[in-house]
mmCIF file of N, CA and C and ligand atoms in Angstrom:
data_model
loop_
_atom_site.group_PDB
_atom_site.id
_atom_site.type_symbol
_atom_site.label_atom_id
_atom_site.label_comp_id
_atom_site.label_asym_id
_atom_site.label_seq_id
_atom_site.Cartn_x
_atom_site.Cartn_y
_atom_site.Cartn_z
ATOM 1 N N MET V 1 62.266 113.248 114.354
ATOM 2 C CA MET V 1 61.363 114.104 114.963
ATOM 3 C C MET V 1 60.818 115.354 113.978
ATOM 4 N N PHE V 2 61.746 115.834 113.094
ATOM 5 C CA PHE V 2 61.576 116.973 112.243
ATOM 6 C C PHE V 2 60.419 116.275 111.142
ATOM 7 N N GLU V 3 60.685 114.897 110.944
ATOM 8 C CA GLU V 3 59.932 114.321 109.744
ATOM 9 C C GLU V 3 58.311 114.412 110.342
ATOM 10 N N ALA V 4 58.134 114.260 111.443
ATOM 11 C CA ALA V 4 56.695 114.044 112.259
ATOM 12 C C ALA V 4 56.209 115.562 112.208
ATOM 13 N N LEU V 5 56.946 116.510 112.408
ATOM 14 C CA LEU V 5 56.598 117.767 112.288
ATOM 15 C C LEU V 5 56.216 118.319 111.048
ATOM 16 N N ASP V 6 57.158 117.905 110.109
ATOM 17 C CA ASP V 6 56.915 117.980 108.765
ATOM 18 C C ASP V 6 55.490 117.531 108.370
ATOM 19 N N ARG V 7 55.151 116.402 108.745
ATOM 20 C CA ARG V 7 53.926 115.743 108.255
ATOM 21 C C ARG V 7 52.770 116.400 108.789
ATOM 22 N N LEU V 8 53.076 116.834 110.227
ATOM 23 C CA LEU V 8 51.802 117.738 110.876
ATOM 24 C C LEU V 8 51.657 118.842 109.805
ATOM 25 N N ILE V 9 52.579 119.517 109.655
ATOM 26 C CA ILE V 9 52.561 120.970 108.884
ATOM 27 C C ILE V 9 51.904 120.617 107.557
ATOM 28 N N THR V 10 52.085 119.360 106.857
ATOM 29 C CA THR V 10 51.812 119.247 105.300
ATOM 30 C C THR V 10 50.109 118.805 105.967
ATOM 31 N N GLY V 11 49.949 117.932 106.813
ATOM 32 C CA GLY V 11 48.409 117.593 107.403
ATOM 33 C C GLY V 11 47.676 118.971 107.538
ATOM 34 N N LEU V 12 48.135 119.884 108.222
ATOM 35 C CA LEU V 12 47.483 121.147 108.347
ATOM 36 C C LEU V 12 47.057 121.965 107.294
ATOM 37 N N LYS V 13 47.873 121.803 106.229
ATOM 38 C CA LYS V 13 47.889 122.590 105.002
ATOM 39 C C LYS V 13 46.544 121.764 104.225
ATOM 40 N N THR V 14 46.608 120.537 104.304
ATOM 41 C CA THR V 14 45.510 119.737 103.803
ATOM 42 C C THR V 14 44.191 120.222 104.360
ATOM 43 N N VAL V 15 43.974 120.127 105.639
ATOM 44 C CA VAL V 15 42.817 120.452 106.371
ATOM 45 C C VAL V 15 42.480 121.972 105.976
ATOM 46 N N ARG V 16 43.570 122.779 106.125
ATOM 47 C CA ARG V 16 43.320 124.153 105.636
ATOM 48 C C ARG V 16 42.645 124.336 104.165
ATOM 49 N N ASP V 17 42.981 123.572 103.276
ATOM 50 C CA ASP V 17 42.500 123.354 101.906
ATOM 51 C C ASP V 17 40.991 122.940 102.023
ATOM 52 N N VAL V 18 40.726 122.014 102.715
ATOM 53 C CA VAL V 18 39.235 121.523 102.747
ATOM 54 C C VAL V 18 38.525 122.711 103.488
ATOM 55 N N ALA V 19 39.116 123.372 104.558
ATOM 56 C CA ALA V 19 38.091 124.272 105.310
ATOM 57 C C ALA V 19 37.951 125.606 104.257
ATOM 58 N N GLN V 20 38.965 125.833 103.361
ATOM 59 C CA GLN V 20 38.773 126.794 102.453
ATOM 60 C C GLN V 20 37.755 126.600 101.277
ATOM 61 N N ARG V 21 37.658 125.318 100.986
ATOM 62 C CA ARG V 21 36.622 124.692 100.051
ATOM 63 C C ARG V 21 35.153 124.749 100.871
ATOM 64 N N MET V 22 35.297 124.717 102.118
ATOM 65 C CA MET V 22 33.954 124.693 102.910
ATOM 66 C C MET V 22 33.606 126.275 103.187
ATOM 67 N N HIS V 23 34.683 127.056 102.997
ATOM 68 C CA HIS V 23 34.427 128.433 103.469
ATOM 69 C C HIS V 23 34.110 128.898 104.895
ATOM 70 N N ASP V 24 34.833 128.169 105.701
ATOM 71 C CA ASP V 24 34.582 128.070 107.233
ATOM 72 C C ASP V 24 35.670 128.995 107.802
ATOM 73 N N ALA V 25 35.500 130.255 108.027
ATOM 74 C CA ALA V 25 36.323 131.296 108.202
ATOM 75 C C ALA V 25 36.653 130.955 109.481
ATOM 76 N N GLU V 26 36.120 130.516 110.664
ATOM 77 C CA GLU V 26 36.419 130.097 111.883
ATOM 78 C C GLU V 26 37.470 128.867 112.158
ATOM 79 N N LEU V 27 37.157 128.105 111.339
ATOM 80 C CA LEU V 27 38.249 126.745 111.246
ATOM 81 C C LEU V 27 39.267 127.307 110.382
ATOM 82 N N LEU V 28 39.338 128.211 109.408
ATOM 83 C CA LEU V 28 40.432 128.729 108.903
ATOM 84 C C LEU V 28 41.547 129.503 109.516
ATOM 85 N N SER V 29 40.668 130.316 110.716
ATOM 86 C CA SER V 29 41.405 131.048 111.523
ATOM 87 C C SER V 29 42.088 130.252 112.476
ATOM 88 N N ALA V 30 41.414 129.268 112.957
ATOM 89 C CA ALA V 30 42.015 128.259 113.791
ATOM 90 C C ALA V 30 43.343 127.398 113.407
ATOM 91 N N LEU V 31 43.268 127.132 112.054
ATOM 92 C CA LEU V 31 44.232 126.385 111.330
ATOM 93 C C LEU V 31 45.504 127.315 111.173
ATOM 94 N N ALA V 32 45.090 128.698 110.913
ATOM 95 C CA ALA V 32 46.164 129.421 110.837
ATOM 96 C C ALA V 32 47.036 129.476 111.981
ATOM 97 N N ASP V 33 46.350 129.696 113.079
ATOM 98 C CA ASP V 33 47.001 129.756 114.355
ATOM 99 C C ASP V 33 47.887 128.413 114.878
ATOM 100 N N LEU V 34 47.141 127.287 114.297
ATOM 101 C CA LEU V 34 47.904 125.988 114.486
ATOM 102 C C LEU V 34 49.194 125.654 113.438
ATOM 103 N N THR V 35 49.194 126.279 112.385
ATOM 104 C CA THR V 35 50.134 126.420 111.411
ATOM 105 C C THR V 35 51.285 127.188 111.962
ATOM 106 N N LEU V 36 51.205 128.354 112.453
ATOM 107 C CA LEU V 36 51.988 129.202 112.906
ATOM 108 C C LEU V 36 52.778 128.442 114.331
ATOM 109 N N ASP V 37 52.054 127.885 115.158
ATOM 110 C CA ASP V 37 52.300 127.167 116.365
ATOM 111 C C ASP V 37 53.324 126.058 115.857
ATOM 112 N N SER V 38 52.779 125.491 114.838
ATOM 113 C CA SER V 38 53.630 124.184 114.406
ATOM 114 C C SER V 38 54.963 124.622 113.710
ATOM 115 N N ALA V 39 54.887 125.801 113.132
ATOM 116 C CA ALA V 39 56.230 126.213 112.600
ATOM 117 C C ALA V 39 57.109 126.625 113.855
ATOM 118 N N GLN V 40 56.632 127.445 114.882
ATOM 119 C CA GLN V 40 57.510 127.994 115.835
ATOM 120 C C GLN V 40 57.814 126.310 116.680
ATOM 121 N N LEU V 41 57.245 125.483 116.754
ATOM 122 C CA LEU V 41 57.471 124.107 117.329
ATOM 123 C C LEU V 41 58.636 123.615 116.601
ATOM 124 N N LYS V 42 58.948 123.845 115.217
ATOM 125 C CA LYS V 42 59.778 123.157 114.730
ATOM 126 C C LYS V 42 61.151 124.138 114.883
ATOM 127 N N VAL V 43 61.051 125.291 114.813
ATOM 128 C CA VAL V 43 62.146 126.213 115.207
ATOM 129 C C VAL V 43 62.714 125.843 116.698
ATOM 130 N N ASP V 44 61.774 125.568 117.794
ATOM 131 C CA ASP V 44 61.990 125.240 119.040
ATOM 132 C C ASP V 44 62.667 123.861 119.138
ATOM 133 N N THR V 45 62.393 123.030 118.247
ATOM 134 C CA THR V 45 62.794 121.625 118.210
ATOM 135 C C THR V 45 64.167 121.723 117.627
ATOM 136 N N ALA V 46 64.579 122.525 116.725
ATOM 137 C CA ALA V 46 65.944 122.594 116.183
ATOM 138 C C ALA V 46 66.760 123.062 117.247
ATOM 139 N N THR V 47 66.317 124.138 118.012
ATOM 140 C CA THR V 47 67.236 124.665 119.033
ATOM 141 C C THR V 47 67.555 123.748 120.050
ATOM 142 N N VAL V 48 66.236 122.927 120.573
ATOM 143 C CA VAL V 48 66.546 121.830 121.567
ATOM 144 C C VAL V 48 67.660 120.669 120.984
ATOM 145 N N ARG V 49 67.522 120.395 119.654
ATOM 146 C CA ARG V 49 68.324 119.332 118.967
ATOM 147 C C ARG V 49 69.821 119.948 119.139
ATOM 148 N N GLU V 50 70.156 121.401 118.796
ATOM 149 C CA GLU V 50 71.381 121.749 118.915
ATOM 150 C C GLU V 50 71.976 121.904 120.362
ATOM 151 N N GLU V 51 71.110 122.012 121.436
ATOM 152 C CA GLU V 51 71.557 122.323 122.782
ATOM 153 C C GLU V 51 71.721 120.658 123.116
ATOM 154 N N ASN V 52 71.039 119.757 122.658
ATOM 155 C CA ASN V 52 71.139 118.312 123.050
ATOM 156 C C ASN V 52 72.692 117.935 122.412
ATOM 157 N N THR V 53 72.962 118.127 121.173
ATOM 158 C CA THR V 53 74.127 117.761 120.490
ATOM 159 C C THR V 53 75.353 118.288 121.487
ATOM 160 N N ARG V 54 75.108 119.722 121.763
ATOM 161 C CA ARG V 54 76.340 120.552 122.791
ATOM 162 C C ARG V 54 76.282 119.662 123.893
ATOM 163 N N LEU V 55 75.299 119.432 124.362
ATOM 164 C CA LEU V 55 75.411 118.640 125.758
ATOM 165 C C LEU V 55 75.984 117.374 125.771
ATOM 166 N N ARG V 56 75.777 116.712 124.780
ATOM 167 C CA ARG V 56 76.273 115.297 124.570
ATOM 168 C C ARG V 56 77.879 115.396 124.323
ATOM 169 N N GLU V 57 78.258 116.327 123.697
ATOM 170 C CA GLU V 57 79.727 116.663 123.390
ATOM 171 C C GLU V 57 80.450 116.875 124.678
ATOM 172 N N GLU V 58 79.470 117.554 125.572
ATOM 173 C CA GLU V 58 80.215 118.191 126.924
ATOM 174 C C GLU V 58 80.341 116.907 127.647
ATOM 175 N N VAL V 59 79.220 115.950 127.928
ATOM 176 C CA VAL V 59 79.174 114.955 128.535
ATOM 177 C C VAL V 59 80.379 114.032 128.257
ATOM 178 N N GLU V 60 80.574 113.692 126.996
ATOM 179 C CA GLU V 60 81.684 112.960 126.369
ATOM 180 C C GLU V 60 82.973 113.560 126.800
ATOM 181 N N GLN V 61 83.167 114.896 126.752
ATOM 182 C CA GLN V 61 84.305 115.542 127.333
ATOM 183 C C GLN V 61 84.803 115.168 128.656
ATOM 184 N N LEU V 62 83.588 115.269 129.418
ATOM 185 C CA LEU V 62 83.476 115.191 130.806
ATOM 186 C C LEU V 62 84.125 113.483 131.371
ATOM 187 N N ARG V 63 83.416 112.884 130.316
ATOM 188 C CA ARG V 63 83.821 111.445 130.547
ATOM 189 C C ARG V 63 85.159 111.008 130.236
ATOM 190 N N ARG V 64 85.841 111.630 129.344
ATOM 191 C CA ARG V 64 87.137 111.557 128.853
ATOM 192 C C ARG V 64 87.921 111.971 129.966
ATOM 193 N N GLN V 65 87.631 113.177 130.632
ATOM 194 C CA GLN V 65 88.385 113.533 131.467
ATOM 195 C C GLN V 65 88.401 112.862 132.743
ATOM 196 N N ALA V 66 87.250 112.169 132.958
ATOM 197 C CA ALA V 66 87.122 111.365 134.393
ATOM 198 C C ALA V 66 87.999 110.194 133.980
ATOM 199 N N ASP V 67 87.987 109.652 132.761
ATOM 200 C CA ASP V 67 88.847 108.519 132.439
ATOM 201 C C ASP V 67 90.220 108.729 132.522
ATOM 202 N N ILE V 68 90.748 110.015 132.237
ATOM 203 C CA ILE V 68 92.039 110.332 132.370
ATOM 204 C C ILE V 68 92.317 110.382 133.614
ATOM 205 N N ARG V 69 91.424 111.033 134.584
ATOM 206 C CA ARG V 69 91.918 111.334 136.088
ATOM 207 C C ARG V 69 92.129 109.948 136.637
ATOM 208 N N SER V 70 91.389 108.724 136.135
ATOM 209 C CA SER V 70 91.550 107.610 136.875
ATOM 210 C C SER V 70 92.651 106.921 136.565
ATOM 211 N N LYS V 71 93.438 107.446 135.595
ATOM 212 C CA LYS V 71 94.671 106.670 135.175
ATOM 213 C C LYS V 71 95.854 107.701 135.192
ATOM 214 N N ILE V 72 96.178 108.398 136.228
ATOM 215 C CA ILE V 72 97.237 109.436 136.130
ATOM 216 C C ILE V 72 97.562 109.184 137.859
ATOM 217 N N GLU V 73 98.647 109.683 137.893
ATOM 218 C CA GLU V 73 99.444 109.543 139.358
ATOM 219 C C GLU V 73 100.292 111.170 139.090
ATOM 220 N N ILE V 74 100.565 111.495 140.514
ATOM 221 C CA ILE V 74 101.447 112.587 140.441
ATOM 222 C C ILE V 74 102.790 112.443 140.955
ATOM 223 N N LYS V 75 103.643 112.855 140.656
ATOM 224 C CA LYS V 75 105.180 112.341 141.020
ATOM 225 C C LYS V 75 105.994 113.505 140.491
ATOM 226 N N ASP V 76 106.533 113.994 141.737
ATOM 227 C CA ASP V 76 107.652 115.298 141.549
ATOM 228 C C ASP V 76 106.671 116.552 140.889
ATOM 229 N N GLY V 77 105.587 116.509 141.233
ATOM 230 C CA GLY V 77 104.663 117.655 140.785
ATOM 231 C C GLY V 77 104.303 117.711 139.425
ATOM 232 N N MET V 78 104.300 116.492 138.838
ATOM 233 C CA MET V 78 103.931 116.221 137.358
ATOM 234 C C MET V 78 103.032 115.135 137.317
ATOM 235 N N TYR V 79 102.158 115.057 136.410
ATOM 236 C CA TYR V 79 101.316 114.081 136.060
ATOM 237 C C TYR V 79 102.131 112.828 135.367
ATOM 238 N N TYR V 80 101.596 111.608 135.659
ATOM 239 C CA TYR V 80 102.343 110.435 134.695
ATOM 240 C C TYR V 80 101.048 109.533 134.522
ATOM 241 N N LEU V 81 100.882 108.942 133.607
ATOM 242 C CA LEU V 81 99.765 107.882 133.039
ATOM 243 C C LEU V 81 100.205 106.589 134.129
ATOM 244 N N THR V 82 99.324 106.018 134.811
ATOM 245 C CA THR V 82 99.497 104.758 135.255
ATOM 246 C C THR V 82 99.257 103.548 134.370
ATOM 247 N N GLU V 83 98.473 103.981 133.441
ATOM 248 C CA GLU V 83 98.213 102.972 132.474
ATOM 249 C C GLU V 83 98.044 103.473 131.047
ATOM 250 N N PRO V 84 98.083 103.120 129.769
ATOM 251 C CA PRO V 84 98.311 104.079 128.560
ATOM 252 C C PRO V 84 96.815 104.322 128.313
ATOM 253 N N ILE V 85 96.951 105.422 127.476
ATOM 254 C CA ILE V 85 95.696 106.194 126.893
ATOM 255 C C ILE V 85 95.783 106.280 125.477
ATOM 256 N N SER V 86 95.457 105.734 124.663
ATOM 257 C CA SER V 86 95.675 106.008 123.229
ATOM 258 C C SER V 86 95.681 107.202 122.927
ATOM 259 N N GLY V 87 96.846 107.522 122.043
ATOM 260 C CA GLY V 87 97.384 108.908 121.676
ATOM 261 C C GLY V 87 98.121 109.829 122.430
ATOM 262 N N TYR V 88 98.502 109.243 123.718
ATOM 263 C CA TYR V 88 99.275 109.985 124.859
ATOM 264 C C TYR V 88 100.556 109.204 125.109
ATOM 265 N N SER V 89 101.557 109.785 125.544
ATOM 266 C CA SER V 89 102.880 109.387 126.066
ATOM 267 C C SER V 89 102.520 109.085 127.487
ATOM 268 N N GLN V 90 103.524 108.448 128.178
ATOM 269 C CA GLN V 90 103.415 108.014 129.549
ATOM 270 C C GLN V 90 103.453 109.301 130.306
ATOM 271 N N GLY V 91 103.875 110.447 129.865
ATOM 272 C CA GLY V 91 104.182 111.793 130.568
ATOM 273 C C GLY V 91 105.579 112.145 130.772
ATOM 274 N N PRO V 92 105.888 113.174 131.480
ATOM 275 C CA PRO V 92 105.284 113.857 132.500
ATOM 276 C C PRO V 92 104.128 114.655 131.563
ATOM 277 N N PHE V 93 102.853 115.305 132.285
ATOM 278 C CA PHE V 93 101.995 116.012 131.796
ATOM 279 C C PHE V 93 101.880 117.240 133.004
ATOM 280 N N CYS V 94 101.455 118.325 132.357
ATOM 281 C CA CYS V 94 101.308 119.493 133.021
ATOM 282 C C CYS V 94 100.176 119.550 134.100
ATOM 283 N N THR V 95 100.318 119.808 135.329
ATOM 284 C CA THR V 95 99.307 119.563 136.472
ATOM 285 C C THR V 95 98.294 120.800 136.411
ATOM 286 N N ARG V 96 98.832 122.033 136.029
ATOM 287 C CA ARG V 96 97.930 123.396 135.738
ATOM 288 C C ARG V 96 96.924 122.964 134.622
ATOM 289 N N CYS V 97 97.410 122.435 133.391
ATOM 290 C CA CYS V 97 96.619 122.495 132.270
ATOM 291 C C CYS V 97 95.651 121.408 132.624
ATOM 292 N N LEU V 98 95.928 120.165 133.208
ATOM 293 C CA LEU V 98 94.892 119.225 133.492
ATOM 294 C C LEU V 98 94.050 119.621 134.573
ATOM 295 N N ASP V 99 94.432 120.466 135.761
ATOM 296 C CA ASP V 99 93.564 120.709 136.696
ATOM 297 C C ASP V 99 92.602 121.911 136.431
ATOM 298 N N SER V 100 93.149 122.669 135.332
ATOM 299 C CA SER V 100 92.441 123.915 135.168
ATOM 300 C C SER V 100 91.487 124.017 133.947
ATOM 301 N N ASP V 101 92.258 123.203 132.976
ATOM 302 C CA ASP V 101 91.668 123.320 131.616
ATOM 303 C C ASP V 101 91.181 121.788 131.153
ATOM 304 N N GLY V 102 91.598 120.657 132.003
ATOM 305 C CA GLY V 102 91.094 119.401 131.711
ATOM 306 C C GLY V 102 91.825 119.002 130.443
ATOM 307 N N LYS V 103 93.053 119.405 130.133
ATOM 308 C CA LYS V 103 93.784 118.908 129.016
ATOM 309 C C LYS V 103 95.051 118.465 129.597
ATOM 310 N N LEU V 104 95.314 117.315 128.948
ATOM 311 C CA LEU V 104 96.618 116.461 129.085
ATOM 312 C C LEU V 104 97.570 116.932 128.235
ATOM 313 N N VAL V 105 98.425 117.688 128.685
ATOM 314 C CA VAL V 105 99.665 118.356 128.001
ATOM 315 C C VAL V 105 100.924 117.805 128.158
ATOM 316 N N THR V 106 101.301 117.123 127.133
ATOM 317 C CA THR V 106 102.961 116.688 127.483
ATOM 318 C C THR V 106 103.656 117.687 127.711
ATOM 319 N N LEU V 107 104.830 117.438 128.652
ATOM 320 C CA LEU V 107 105.700 118.661 129.120
ATOM 321 C C LEU V 107 106.876 118.309 128.052
ATOM 322 N N MET V 108 107.381 119.415 127.756
ATOM 323 C CA MET V 108 108.867 119.470 126.732
ATOM 324 C C MET V 108 110.021 119.211 127.836
ATOM 325 N N GLY V 109 110.816 118.382 127.524
ATOM 326 C CA GLY V 109 112.029 118.132 128.229
ATOM 327 C C GLY V 109 112.181 116.669 128.251
ATOM 328 N N PRO V 110 113.156 116.193 129.099
ATOM 329 C CA PRO V 110 114.098 117.007 130.055
ATOM 330 C C PRO V 110 114.740 118.060 129.331
ATOM 331 N N GLY V 111 114.974 119.047 130.114
ATOM 332 C CA GLY V 111 115.939 120.368 129.407
ATOM 333 C C GLY V 111 115.162 121.413 129.325
ATOM 334 N N TRP V 112 115.865 122.659 129.679
ATOM 335 C CA TRP V 112 114.846 123.808 129.664
ATOM 336 C C TRP V 112 114.791 124.627 128.335
ATOM 337 N N GLN V 113 113.584 125.395 128.236
ATOM 338 C CA GLN V 113 113.513 125.871 126.758
ATOM 339 C C GLN V 113 114.346 127.328 127.226
ATOM 340 N N PRO V 114 114.838 127.700 125.985
ATOM 341 C CA PRO V 114 115.661 128.859 126.033
ATOM 342 C C PRO V 114 114.870 130.098 126.961
ATOM 343 N N GLY V 115 115.698 130.393 127.774
ATOM 344 C CA GLY V 115 114.974 131.570 128.743
ATOM 345 C C GLY V 115 114.055 131.512 129.538
ATOM 346 N N ILE V 116 113.589 130.115 129.554
ATOM 347 C CA ILE V 116 112.337 129.908 130.419
ATOM 348 C C ILE V 116 112.871 128.727 131.309
ATOM 349 N N GLU V 117 113.128 129.014 132.914
ATOM 350 C CA GLU V 117 113.464 128.111 133.804
ATOM 351 C C GLU V 117 112.776 128.448 134.914
ATOM 352 N N HIS V 118 111.839 129.250 134.990
ATOM 353 C CA HIS V 118 111.211 129.612 136.193
ATOM 354 C C HIS V 118 109.743 129.989 135.771
ATOM 355 N N GLY V 119 108.966 130.153 136.803
ATOM 356 C CA GLY V 119 107.443 130.694 136.751
ATOM 357 C C GLY V 119 106.428 129.524 136.067
ATOM 358 N N PRO V 120 105.150 129.862 135.829
ATOM 359 C CA PRO V 120 104.211 129.132 135.508
ATOM 360 C C PRO V 120 104.689 128.236 134.452
ATOM 361 N N GLY V 121 104.212 126.969 134.432
ATOM 362 C CA GLY V 121 104.374 126.201 133.337
ATOM 363 C C GLY V 121 105.948 125.511 133.325
ATOM 364 N N THR V 122 106.560 125.667 134.449
ATOM 365 C CA THR V 122 107.966 125.320 134.573
ATOM 366 C C THR V 122 107.864 124.008 135.593
ATOM 367 N N PHE V 123 108.530 123.130 135.513
ATOM 368 C CA PHE V 123 108.765 121.890 136.407
ATOM 369 C C PHE V 123 110.099 121.405 136.755
ATOM 370 N N ARG V 124 110.442 121.104 137.947
ATOM 371 C CA ARG V 124 111.734 120.589 138.126
ATOM 372 C C ARG V 124 111.740 119.444 139.067
ATOM 373 N N THR V 125 112.403 118.413 138.582
ATOM 374 C CA THR V 125 112.514 117.250 139.294
ATOM 375 C C THR V 125 113.455 117.384 140.502
ATOM 376 N N PRO V 126 113.496 116.397 141.537
ATOM 377 C CA PRO V 126 114.342 116.632 142.556
ATOM 378 C C PRO V 126 115.928 116.564 142.175
ATOM 379 N N ASP V 127 116.383 115.788 141.099
ATOM 380 C CA ASP V 127 117.543 115.872 140.887
ATOM 381 C C ASP V 127 117.949 116.774 139.626
ATOM 382 N N GLY V 128 117.060 117.911 139.601
ATOM 383 C CA GLY V 128 117.163 119.231 138.829
ATOM 384 C C GLY V 128 116.757 118.958 137.315
ATOM 385 N N ARG V 129 116.380 118.156 136.824
ATOM 386 C CA ARG V 129 115.815 117.991 135.256
ATOM 387 C C ARG V 129 114.571 119.009 135.166
ATOM 388 N N GLY V 130 114.758 119.978 134.132
ATOM 389 C CA GLY V 130 113.563 120.733 133.908
ATOM 390 C C GLY V 130 112.621 120.491 132.721
ATOM 391 N N TYR V 131 111.405 120.665 133.046
ATOM 392 C CA TYR V 131 110.223 120.463 131.978
ATOM 393 C C TYR V 131 109.534 121.447 131.899
ATOM 394 N N THR V 132 108.925 121.901 130.664
ATOM 395 C CA THR V 132 108.220 123.152 130.176
ATOM 396 C C THR V 132 106.963 122.867 129.754
ATOM 397 N N CYS V 133 106.017 123.371 130.027
ATOM 398 C CA CYS V 133 104.744 123.154 129.554
ATOM 399 C C CYS V 133 104.425 124.127 128.232
ATOM 400 N N PRO V 134 104.339 123.612 126.963
ATOM 401 C CA PRO V 134 104.228 124.393 125.990
ATOM 402 C C PRO V 134 102.983 125.573 125.845
ATOM 403 N N GLU V 135 101.757 124.862 126.643
ATOM 404 C CA GLU V 135 100.697 125.718 126.678
ATOM 405 C C GLU V 135 100.675 126.763 127.760
ATOM 406 N N CYS V 136 101.120 126.449 128.846
ATOM 407 C CA CYS V 136 101.418 127.432 129.746
ATOM 408 C C CYS V 136 102.349 128.328 129.372
ATOM 409 N N ILE V 137 103.205 128.196 128.627
ATOM 410 C CA ILE V 137 104.323 129.234 128.183
ATOM 411 C C ILE V 137 103.700 130.139 127.005
ATOM 412 N N ARG V 138 103.017 129.418 126.197
ATOM 413 C CA ARG V 138 102.257 130.209 125.207
ATOM 414 C C ARG V 138 101.563 131.085 125.918
ATOM 415 N N ARG V 139 100.430 131.143 126.957
ATOM 416 C CA ARG V 139 99.894 131.797 127.844
ATOM 417 C C ARG V 139 100.752 132.884 128.353
ATOM 418 N N ARG V 140 101.844 132.625 128.906
ATOM 419 C CA ARG V 140 102.563 133.668 129.528
ATOM 420 C C ARG V 140 103.036 134.676 128.338
ATOM 421 N N ARG V 141 103.123 134.477 127.040
ATOM 422 C CA ARG V 141 103.807 135.540 126.186
ATOM 423 C C ARG V 141 102.657 136.323 125.683
HETATM 424 ZN ZN1 ZN Y 1 100.328 123.631 131.432
#
């Protein structure tokens, strides 16, 4: 896309050189306007390209989240994978981190972290085993 714009700008310069040799002031003025417009078009194109890259990354992140959502189940208030996802354990995972931030955070435990047995980021199974979310705990401090 930029290559075509570069060729357009080069072509305009060539036409401007011809117009200068012809001493055509009206044509030179029109070409100057077109040259400015083409330069602005190049800037705008770069902006659109950056936006496109950002949106593609966002779509990819949403696809990953949707993929994760299709492979989890909730048990005892914690998420577990129903099928493997590369790079992750089977769980348990923090419900708050996935639900609010879209992040699959493996819980620490079983066993409480020193001084942290209650509040956000803590989970307790029916048989009393404690789990702690490192991300939620970090936010509490
Ligand atoms: Zn968490």
